[in-house]
Amino acid sequence: MQYIVDNLFIGNKLSTAQLVTSDGVRIDLRNIRSPIVVFCSYGDNITPPPQAPGWITDLYRNDLDVVGHDQTIVYATHDSIGHLGIFVSGSVGRKEHQEFAANIDIIDVLPAGIHHMQIDEHHDDAQEGEPASDAYLTRIRRSNIDEIREIVRPDPESDRRFAAAARISEINLACYRSLVQPWVRACVTTEGARSLEPLHPLRVGYELWSDRQPLAAAVQEAAQHVREHRQPVAEANPFLQLQAQFSTALEQTLDQFRDCRDRIYAQTFDTLYSLPLVQAMAGQSLHDEAPARAHPSETPEHRQYLVQELTRLEGAVHSGGLVEAAIRALFFVLAERGEADERHFRHAEELVRPQLGNDFDMQAFRHLVRRRALLMRLHEDAAVSAIPGLLNNVAPDDIRQVAGMIAQVLGSGDALSAPEQAKLKQVSTLFEQAIRRAQAASAPAMPSAHDAPSAVADTKPKTSSPKPKAPQKTTASKTPAAPQTRQTRRGKST
């Protein structure tokens, strides 16, 4: 318990990668590769939104720093639920908890970065492929470190006060262990500690009134009689109205007491630990320019890893196939909006799953999506321009089918804006270009004008008597075939 208080509640060393295990291993939240979901509420007075995502601003300086550590962070906020209600409230369980569980596979394939999840009531008619019983619609929007800072609002002066409190707490703990703890251990015995256990305030309430009390049996019988003969009263009953008014007044009184108490605590803390003398006792100077909570450094191995990953991404611009081209097209069009709802993800999965075969691997698909998202983020123009080259060895019918499915996925959500329609048109043009290339590559090779004399030379020895007009007929019958075939290809392309 002492370790938790010193390192988490007071020192808050976990969010700055300062915790070290007994084996010498540094605990760094940036090494977590599974998606992290942060759910907090503005009605929570213990862990409110300005505090819950605060570790993000402690660890990362900018968005590229988050992407460089290949970490996915999803945060969602509630307007009014309390601290315990986040875990045990029925309404939260039916809405937020249910949507988190239902869309866990979507969260798992999100690209690296910060995302904001919003859960809205879904009143629209169910479209094709959507469950008809969905009461909520989950939207995931791309966020950034600046939005997190707007919620957290980091304060360097507040960090200095908490750093002073942490240092003074360490001094007090050392003084207690050196001067007081030995006397306490010498004076308190095991039997004395056991005798004091029942006098704990949290135990006394249960001990004073339990089944061992003589009156408990009579109260239990009376309570059972009331349950069996309970009758509802009218809404106009004065005692029922008095009960409701008393309950409301008591609730408001307790809330005001809590708010007043919290303000007194906060003002006392700020006043005490803002004093220059107290900060000087904690080792802080008024002229210190270094931040009280510095960002954790990056190791040389991580910098080398980033260089290698950027090199691999540059080499992956022109590699891939039909699935990679479809993912690039979807990211390219939806990047203008910056968000997508669960309908887009479900349709996109239906698009990709048949292309990956029967042995569909979710982890492989997750790796593919995250890599392509990073590629589109760093080299968007080059990645989009390379789409026709990715489709060189794909049949025209497959390209045409996937192009139609892309349009269907993009149309499954809200209506596309004008910039999104322009990007969709650009993608469609690239796929049409790939279709024409594939048709030209799959068409049978036609004899050229240089091949005609050789054909005539081959037919001459086989003819018993020379016929000058025979080669002309053969050449004439083959010459119009090429333009007729080209015209047919145009018709197919249109």
mmCIF file with all atom_site columns, N, CA and C in Angstrom, residues 180-225:
data_model
loop_
_atom_site.group_PDB
_atom_site.id
_atom_site.type_symbol
_atom_site.label_atom_id
_atom_site.label_alt_id
_atom_site.label_comp_id
_atom_site.label_asym_id
_atom_site.label_entity_id
_atom_site.label_seq_id
_atom_site.pdbx_PDB_ins_code
_atom_site.Cartn_x
_atom_site.Cartn_y
_atom_site.Cartn_z
_atom_site.occupancy
_atom_site.B_iso_or_equiv
_atom_site.pdbx_formal_charge
_atom_site.auth_seq_id
_atom_site.auth_comp_id
_atom_site.auth_asym_id
_atom_site.auth_atom_id
_atom_site.pdbx_PDB_model_num
ATOM 1   N N  . VAL A 1 180 ? 10.224  7.276   14.348 1.00 0.00 ? 180 VAL A N  1
ATOM 2   C CA . VAL A 1 180 ? 8.964   6.907   15.001 1.00 0.00 ? 180 VAL A CA 1
ATOM 3   C C  . VAL A 1 180 ? 8.666   5.422   14.857 1.00 0.00 ? 180 VAL A C  1
ATOM 4   N N  . GLN A 1 181 ? 8.884   4.869   13.692 1.00 0.00 ? 181 GLN A N  1
ATOM 5   C CA . GLN A 1 181 ? 8.500   3.478   13.454 1.00 0.00 ? 181 GLN A CA 1
ATOM 6   C C  . GLN A 1 181 ? 9.167   2.493   14.406 1.00 0.00 ? 181 GLN A C  1
ATOM 7   N N  . PRO A 1 182 ? 10.428  2.652   14.730 1.00 0.00 ? 182 PRO A N  1
ATOM 8   C CA . PRO A 1 182 ? 11.010  1.692   15.696 1.00 0.00 ? 182 PRO A CA 1
ATOM 9   C C  . PRO A 1 182 ? 10.311  1.702   17.048 1.00 0.00 ? 182 PRO A C  1
ATOM 10  N N  . TRP A 1 183 ? 9.893   2.872   17.563 1.00 0.00 ? 183 TRP A N  1
ATOM 11  C CA . TRP A 1 183 ? 9.180   2.945   18.839 1.00 0.00 ? 183 TRP A CA 1
ATOM 12  C C  . TRP A 1 183 ? 7.788   2.325   18.742 1.00 0.00 ? 183 TRP A C  1
ATOM 13  N N  . VAL A 1 184 ? 7.121   2.534   17.602 1.00 0.00 ? 184 VAL A N  1
ATOM 14  C CA . VAL A 1 184 ? 5.791   1.946   17.431 1.00 0.00 ? 184 VAL A CA 1
ATOM 15  C C  . VAL A 1 184 ? 5.877   0.428   17.410 1.00 0.00 ? 184 VAL A C  1
ATOM 16  N N  . ARG A 1 185 ? 6.856   -0.114  16.722 1.00 0.00 ? 185 ARG A N  1
ATOM 17  C CA . ARG A 1 185 ? 7.015   -1.572  16.672 1.00 0.00 ? 185 ARG A CA 1
ATOM 18  C C  . ARG A 1 185 ? 7.372   -2.148  18.040 1.00 0.00 ? 185 ARG A C  1
ATOM 19  N N  . ALA A 1 186 ? 8.105   -1.374  18.808 1.00 0.00 ? 186 ALA A N  1
ATOM 20  C CA . ALA A 1 186 ? 8.480   -1.872  20.132 1.00 0.00 ? 186 ALA A CA 1
ATOM 21  C C  . ALA A 1 186 ? 7.316   -1.843  21.111 1.00 0.00 ? 186 ALA A C  1
ATOM 22  N N  . CYS A 1 187 ? 6.397   -0.894  20.934 1.00 0.00 ? 187 CYS A N  1
ATOM 23  C CA . CYS A 1 187 ? 5.286   -0.739  21.886 1.00 0.00 ? 187 CYS A CA 1
ATOM 24  C C  . CYS A 1 187 ? 4.055   -1.549  21.522 1.00 0.00 ? 187 CYS A C  1
ATOM 25  N N  . VAL A 1 188 ? 3.864   -1.832  20.261 1.00 0.00 ? 188 VAL A N  1
ATOM 26  C CA . VAL A 1 188 ? 2.651   -2.521  19.815 1.00 0.00 ? 188 VAL A CA 1
ATOM 27  C C  . VAL A 1 188 ? 2.969   -3.991  19.608 1.00 0.00 ? 188 VAL A C  1
ATOM 28  N N  . THR A 1 189 ? 2.170   -4.850  20.229 1.00 0.00 ? 189 THR A N  1
ATOM 29  C CA . THR A 1 189 ? 2.332   -6.294  20.078 1.00 0.00 ? 189 THR A CA 1
ATOM 30  C C  . THR A 1 189 ? 1.288   -6.832  19.114 1.00 0.00 ? 189 THR A C  1
ATOM 31  N N  . THR A 1 190 ? 1.468   -8.098  18.740 1.00 0.00 ? 190 THR A N  1
ATOM 32  C CA . THR A 1 190 ? 0.516   -8.728  17.822 1.00 0.00 ? 190 THR A CA 1
ATOM 33  C C  . THR A 1 190 ? -0.846  -8.868  18.472 1.00 0.00 ? 190 THR A C  1
ATOM 34  N N  . GLU A 1 191 ? -0.876  -9.232  19.761 1.00 0.00 ? 191 GLU A N  1
ATOM 35  C CA . GLU A 1 191 ? -2.162  -9.378  20.451 1.00 0.00 ? 191 GLU A CA 1
ATOM 36  C C  . GLU A 1 191 ? -2.860  -8.030  20.587 1.00 0.00 ? 191 GLU A C  1
ATOM 37  N N  . GLY A 1 192 ? -2.110  -6.985  20.843 1.00 0.00 ? 192 GLY A N  1
ATOM 38  C CA . GLY A 1 192 ? -2.733  -5.665  20.948 1.00 0.00 ? 192 GLY A CA 1
ATOM 39  C C  . GLY A 1 192 ? -3.315  -5.197  19.631 1.00 0.00 ? 192 GLY A C  1
ATOM 40  N N  . ALA A 1 193 ? -2.626  -5.497  18.512 1.00 0.00 ? 193 ALA A N  1
ATOM 41  C CA . ALA A 1 193 ? -3.144  -5.113  17.194 1.00 0.00 ? 193 ALA A CA 1
ATOM 42  C C  . ALA A 1 193 ? -4.425  -5.858  16.878 1.00 0.00 ? 193 ALA A C  1
ATOM 43  N N  . ARG A 1 194 ? -4.497  -7.143  17.249 1.00 0.00 ? 194 ARG A N  1
ATOM 44  C CA . ARG A 1 194 ? -5.711  -7.919  16.989 1.00 0.00 ? 194 ARG A CA 1
ATOM 45  C C  . ARG A 1 194 ? -6.889  -7.409  17.833 1.00 0.00 ? 194 ARG A C  1
ATOM 46  N N  . SER A 1 195 ? -6.589  -6.960  19.039 1.00 0.00 ? 195 SER A N  1
ATOM 47  C CA . SER A 1 195 ? -7.669  -6.444  19.877 1.00 0.00 ? 195 SER A CA 1
ATOM 48  C C  . SER A 1 195 ? -8.199  -5.107  19.379 1.00 0.00 ? 195 SER A C  1
ATOM 49  N N  . LEU A 1 196 ? -7.386  -4.353  18.674 1.00 0.00 ? 196 LEU A N  1
ATOM 50  C CA . LEU A 1 196 ? -7.821  -3.068  18.136 1.00 0.00 ? 196 LEU A CA 1
ATOM 51  C C  . LEU A 1 196 ? -8.556  -3.205  16.803 1.00 0.00 ? 196 LEU A C  1
ATOM 52  N N  . GLU A 1 197 ? -8.446  -4.353  16.159 1.00 0.00 ? 197 GLU A N  1
ATOM 53  C CA . GLU A 1 197 ? -9.092  -4.536  14.851 1.00 0.00 ? 197 GLU A CA 1
ATOM 54  C C  . GLU A 1 197 ? -10.599 -4.320  14.906 1.00 0.00 ? 197 GLU A C  1
ATOM 55  N N  . PRO A 1 198 ? -11.334 -4.885  15.883 1.00 0.00 ? 198 PRO A N  1
ATOM 56  C CA . PRO A 1 198 ? -12.794 -4.675  15.899 1.00 0.00 ? 198 PRO A CA 1
ATOM 57  C C  . PRO A 1 198 ? -13.201 -3.236  16.136 1.00 0.00 ? 198 PRO A C  1
ATOM 58  N N  . LEU A 1 199 ? -12.305 -2.387  16.638 1.00 0.00 ? 199 LEU A N  1
ATOM 59  C CA . LEU A 1 199 ? -12.647 -0.993  16.914 1.00 0.00 ? 199 LEU A CA 1
ATOM 60  C C  . LEU A 1 199 ? -12.456 -0.086  15.698 1.00 0.00 ? 199 LEU A C  1
ATOM 61  N N  . HIS A 1 200 ? -12.102 -0.661  14.592 1.00 0.00 ? 200 HIS A N  1
ATOM 62  C CA . HIS A 1 200 ? -11.959 0.153   13.381 1.00 0.00 ? 200 HIS A CA 1
ATOM 63  C C  . HIS A 1 200 ? -13.325 0.734   12.995 1.00 0.00 ? 200 HIS A C  1
ATOM 64  N N  . PRO A 1 201 ? -13.381 2.025   12.609 1.00 0.00 ? 201 PRO A N  1
ATOM 65  C CA . PRO A 1 201 ? -14.696 2.645   12.314 1.00 0.00 ? 201 PRO A CA 1
ATOM 66  C C  . PRO A 1 201 ? -15.492 1.901   11.245 1.00 0.00 ? 201 PRO A C  1
ATOM 67  N N  . LEU A 1 202 ? -14.820 1.306   10.273 1.00 0.00 ? 202 LEU A N  1
ATOM 68  C CA . LEU A 1 202 ? -15.557 0.592   9.233  1.00 0.00 ? 202 LEU A CA 1
ATOM 69  C C  . LEU A 1 202 ? -16.092 -0.754  9.717  1.00 0.00 ? 202 LEU A C  1
ATOM 70  N N  . ARG A 1 203 ? -15.527 -1.273  10.797 1.00 0.00 ? 203 ARG A N  1
ATOM 71  C CA . ARG A 1 203 ? -16.013 -2.539  11.330 1.00 0.00 ? 203 ARG A CA 1
ATOM 72  C C  . ARG A 1 203 ? -17.085 -2.332  12.410 1.00 0.00 ? 203 ARG A C  1
ATOM 73  N N  . VAL A 1 204 ? -17.006 -1.194  13.114 1.00 0.00 ? 204 VAL A N  1
ATOM 74  C CA . VAL A 1 204 ? -17.927 -0.970  14.237 1.00 0.00 ? 204 VAL A CA 1
ATOM 75  C C  . VAL A 1 204 ? -19.376 -0.959  13.766 1.00 0.00 ? 204 VAL A C  1
ATOM 76  N N  . GLY A 1 205 ? -19.641 -0.328  12.594 1.00 0.00 ? 205 GLY A N  1
ATOM 77  C CA . GLY A 1 205 ? -21.007 -0.261  12.110 1.00 0.00 ? 205 GLY A CA 1
ATOM 78  C C  . GLY A 1 205 ? -21.619 -1.623  11.859 1.00 0.00 ? 205 GLY A C  1
ATOM 79  N N  . TYR A 1 206 ? -20.802 -2.551  11.374 1.00 0.00 ? 206 TYR A N  1
ATOM 80  C CA . TYR A 1 206 ? -21.313 -3.903  11.140 1.00 0.00 ? 206 TYR A CA 1
ATOM 81  C C  . TYR A 1 206 ? -21.406 -4.721  12.428 1.00 0.00 ? 206 TYR A C  1
ATOM 82  N N  . GLU A 1 207 ? -20.518 -4.424  13.368 1.00 0.00 ? 207 GLU A N  1
ATOM 83  C CA . GLU A 1 207 ? -20.535 -5.184  14.623 1.00 0.00 ? 207 GLU A CA 1
ATOM 84  C C  . GLU A 1 207 ? -21.679 -4.753  15.534 1.00 0.00 ? 207 GLU A C  1
ATOM 85  N N  . LEU A 1 208 ? -22.033 -3.448  15.521 1.00 0.00 ? 208 LEU A N  1
ATOM 86  C CA . LEU A 1 208 ? -23.093 -2.970  16.402 1.00 0.00 ? 208 LEU A CA 1
ATOM 87  C C  . LEU A 1 208 ? -24.451 -3.533  16.004 1.00 0.00 ? 208 LEU A C  1
ATOM 88  N N  . TRP A 1 209 ? -24.659 -3.736  14.722 1.00 0.00 ? 209 TRP A N  1
ATOM 89  C CA . TRP A 1 209 ? -25.952 -4.260  14.289 1.00 0.00 ? 209 TRP A CA 1
ATOM 90  C C  . TRP A 1 209 ? -25.712 -5.419  13.323 1.00 0.00 ? 209 TRP A C  1
ATOM 91  N N  . SER A 1 210 ? -25.869 -6.616  13.838 1.00 0.00 ? 210 SER A N  1
ATOM 92  C CA . SER A 1 210 ? -25.673 -7.827  13.048 1.00 0.00 ? 210 SER A CA 1
ATOM 93  C C  . SER A 1 210 ? -26.673 -8.871  13.507 1.00 0.00 ? 210 SER A C  1
ATOM 94  N N  . ASP A 1 211 ? -26.587 -10.052 12.943 1.00 0.00 ? 211 ASP A N  1
ATOM 95  C CA . ASP A 1 211 ? -27.519 -11.123 13.322 1.00 0.00 ? 211 ASP A CA 1
ATOM 96  C C  . ASP A 1 211 ? -27.304 -11.596 14.756 1.00 0.00 ? 211 ASP A C  1
ATOM 97  N N  . ARG A 1 212 ? -26.178 -11.248 15.346 1.00 0.00 ? 212 ARG A N  1
ATOM 98  C CA . ARG A 1 212 ? -25.920 -11.683 16.727 1.00 0.00 ? 212 ARG A CA 1
ATOM 99  C C  . ARG A 1 212 ? -26.631 -10.815 17.751 1.00 0.00 ? 212 ARG A C  1
ATOM 100 N N  . GLN A 1 213 ? -27.193 -9.673  17.357 1.00 0.00 ? 213 GLN A N  1
ATOM 101 C CA . GLN A 1 213 ? -27.897 -8.806  18.291 1.00 0.00 ? 213 GLN A CA 1
ATOM 102 C C  . GLN A 1 213 ? -29.266 -9.410  18.643 1.00 0.00 ? 213 GLN A C  1
ATOM 103 N N  . PRO A 1 214 ? -29.727 -9.243  19.871 1.00 0.00 ? 214 PRO A N  1
ATOM 104 C CA . PRO A 1 214 ? -31.005 -9.852  20.296 1.00 0.00 ? 214 PRO A CA 1
ATOM 105 C C  . PRO A 1 214 ? -32.207 -9.322  19.511 1.00 0.00 ? 214 PRO A C  1
ATOM 106 N N  . LEU A 1 215 ? -32.198 -8.042  19.141 1.00 0.00 ? 215 LEU A N  1
ATOM 107 C CA . LEU A 1 215 ? -33.346 -7.465  18.458 1.00 0.00 ? 215 LEU A CA 1
ATOM 108 C C  . LEU A 1 215 ? -33.344 -7.730  16.946 1.00 0.00 ? 215 LEU A C  1
ATOM 109 N N  . ALA A 1 216 ? -32.269 -8.321  16.442 1.00 0.00 ? 216 ALA A N  1
ATOM 110 C CA . ALA A 1 216 ? -32.165 -8.518  14.994 1.00 0.00 ? 216 ALA A CA 1
ATOM 111 C C  . ALA A 1 216 ? -33.255 -9.455  14.472 1.00 0.00 ? 216 ALA A C  1
ATOM 112 N N  . ALA A 1 217 ? -33.595 -10.503 15.232 1.00 0.00 ? 217 ALA A N  1
ATOM 113 C CA . ALA A 1 217 ? -34.603 -11.461 14.772 1.00 0.00 ? 217 ALA A CA 1
ATOM 114 C C  . ALA A 1 217 ? -35.979 -10.807 14.677 1.00 0.00 ? 217 ALA A C  1
ATOM 115 N N  . ALA A 1 218 ? -36.337 -9.972  15.666 1.00 0.00 ? 218 ALA A N  1
ATOM 116 C CA . ALA A 1 218 ? -37.636 -9.297  15.624 1.00 0.00 ? 218 ALA A CA 1
ATOM 117 C C  . ALA A 1 218 ? -37.710 -8.326  14.449 1.00 0.00 ? 218 ALA A C  1
ATOM 118 N N  . VAL A 1 219 ? -36.633 -7.604  14.208 1.00 0.00 ? 219 VAL A N  1
ATOM 119 C CA . VAL A 1 219 ? -36.628 -6.671  13.071 1.00 0.00 ? 219 VAL A CA 1
ATOM 120 C C  . VAL A 1 219 ? -36.727 -7.434  11.754 1.00 0.00 ? 219 VAL A C  1
ATOM 121 N N  . GLN A 1 220 ? -36.095 -8.590  11.672 1.00 0.00 ? 220 GLN A N  1
ATOM 122 C CA . GLN A 1 220 ? -36.169 -9.380  10.446 1.00 0.00 ? 220 GLN A CA 1
ATOM 123 C C  . GLN A 1 220 ? -37.594 -9.860  10.182 1.00 0.00 ? 220 GLN A C  1
ATOM 124 N N  . GLU A 1 221 ? -38.308 -10.287 11.234 1.00 0.00 ? 221 GLU A N  1
ATOM 125 C CA . GLU A 1 221 ? -39.696 -10.722 11.059 1.00 0.00 ? 221 GLU A CA 1
ATOM 126 C C  . GLU A 1 221 ? -40.590 -9.553  10.651 1.00 0.00 ? 221 GLU A C  1
ATOM 127 N N  . ALA A 1 222 ? -40.372 -8.388  11.238 1.00 0.00 ? 222 ALA A N  1
ATOM 128 C CA . ALA A 1 222 ? -41.181 -7.219  10.872 1.00 0.00 ? 222 ALA A CA 1
ATOM 129 C C  . ALA A 1 222 ? -40.920 -6.794  9.432  1.00 0.00 ? 222 ALA A C  1
ATOM 130 N N  . ALA A 1 223 ? -39.682 -6.865  9.011  1.00 0.00 ? 223 ALA A N  1
ATOM 131 C CA . ALA A 1 223 ? -39.364 -6.510  7.632  1.00 0.00 ? 223 ALA A CA 1
ATOM 132 C C  . ALA A 1 223 ? -39.991 -7.480  6.647  1.00 0.00 ? 223 ALA A C  1
ATOM 133 N N  . GLN A 1 224 ? -40.019 -8.766  6.983  1.00 0.00 ? 224 GLN A N  1
ATOM 134 C CA . GLN A 1 224 ? -40.644 -9.744  6.106  1.00 0.00 ? 224 GLN A CA 1
ATOM 135 C C  . GLN A 1 224 ? -42.150 -9.519  6.037  1.00 0.00 ? 224 GLN A C  1
ATOM 136 N N  . HIS A 1 225 ? -42.768 -9.147  7.152  1.00 0.00 ? 225 HIS A N  1
ATOM 137 C CA . HIS A 1 225 ? -44.201 -8.860  7.151  1.00 0.00 ? 225 HIS A CA 1
ATOM 138 C C  . HIS A 1 225 ? -44.512 -7.650  6.271  1.00 0.00 ? 225 HIS A C  1
#
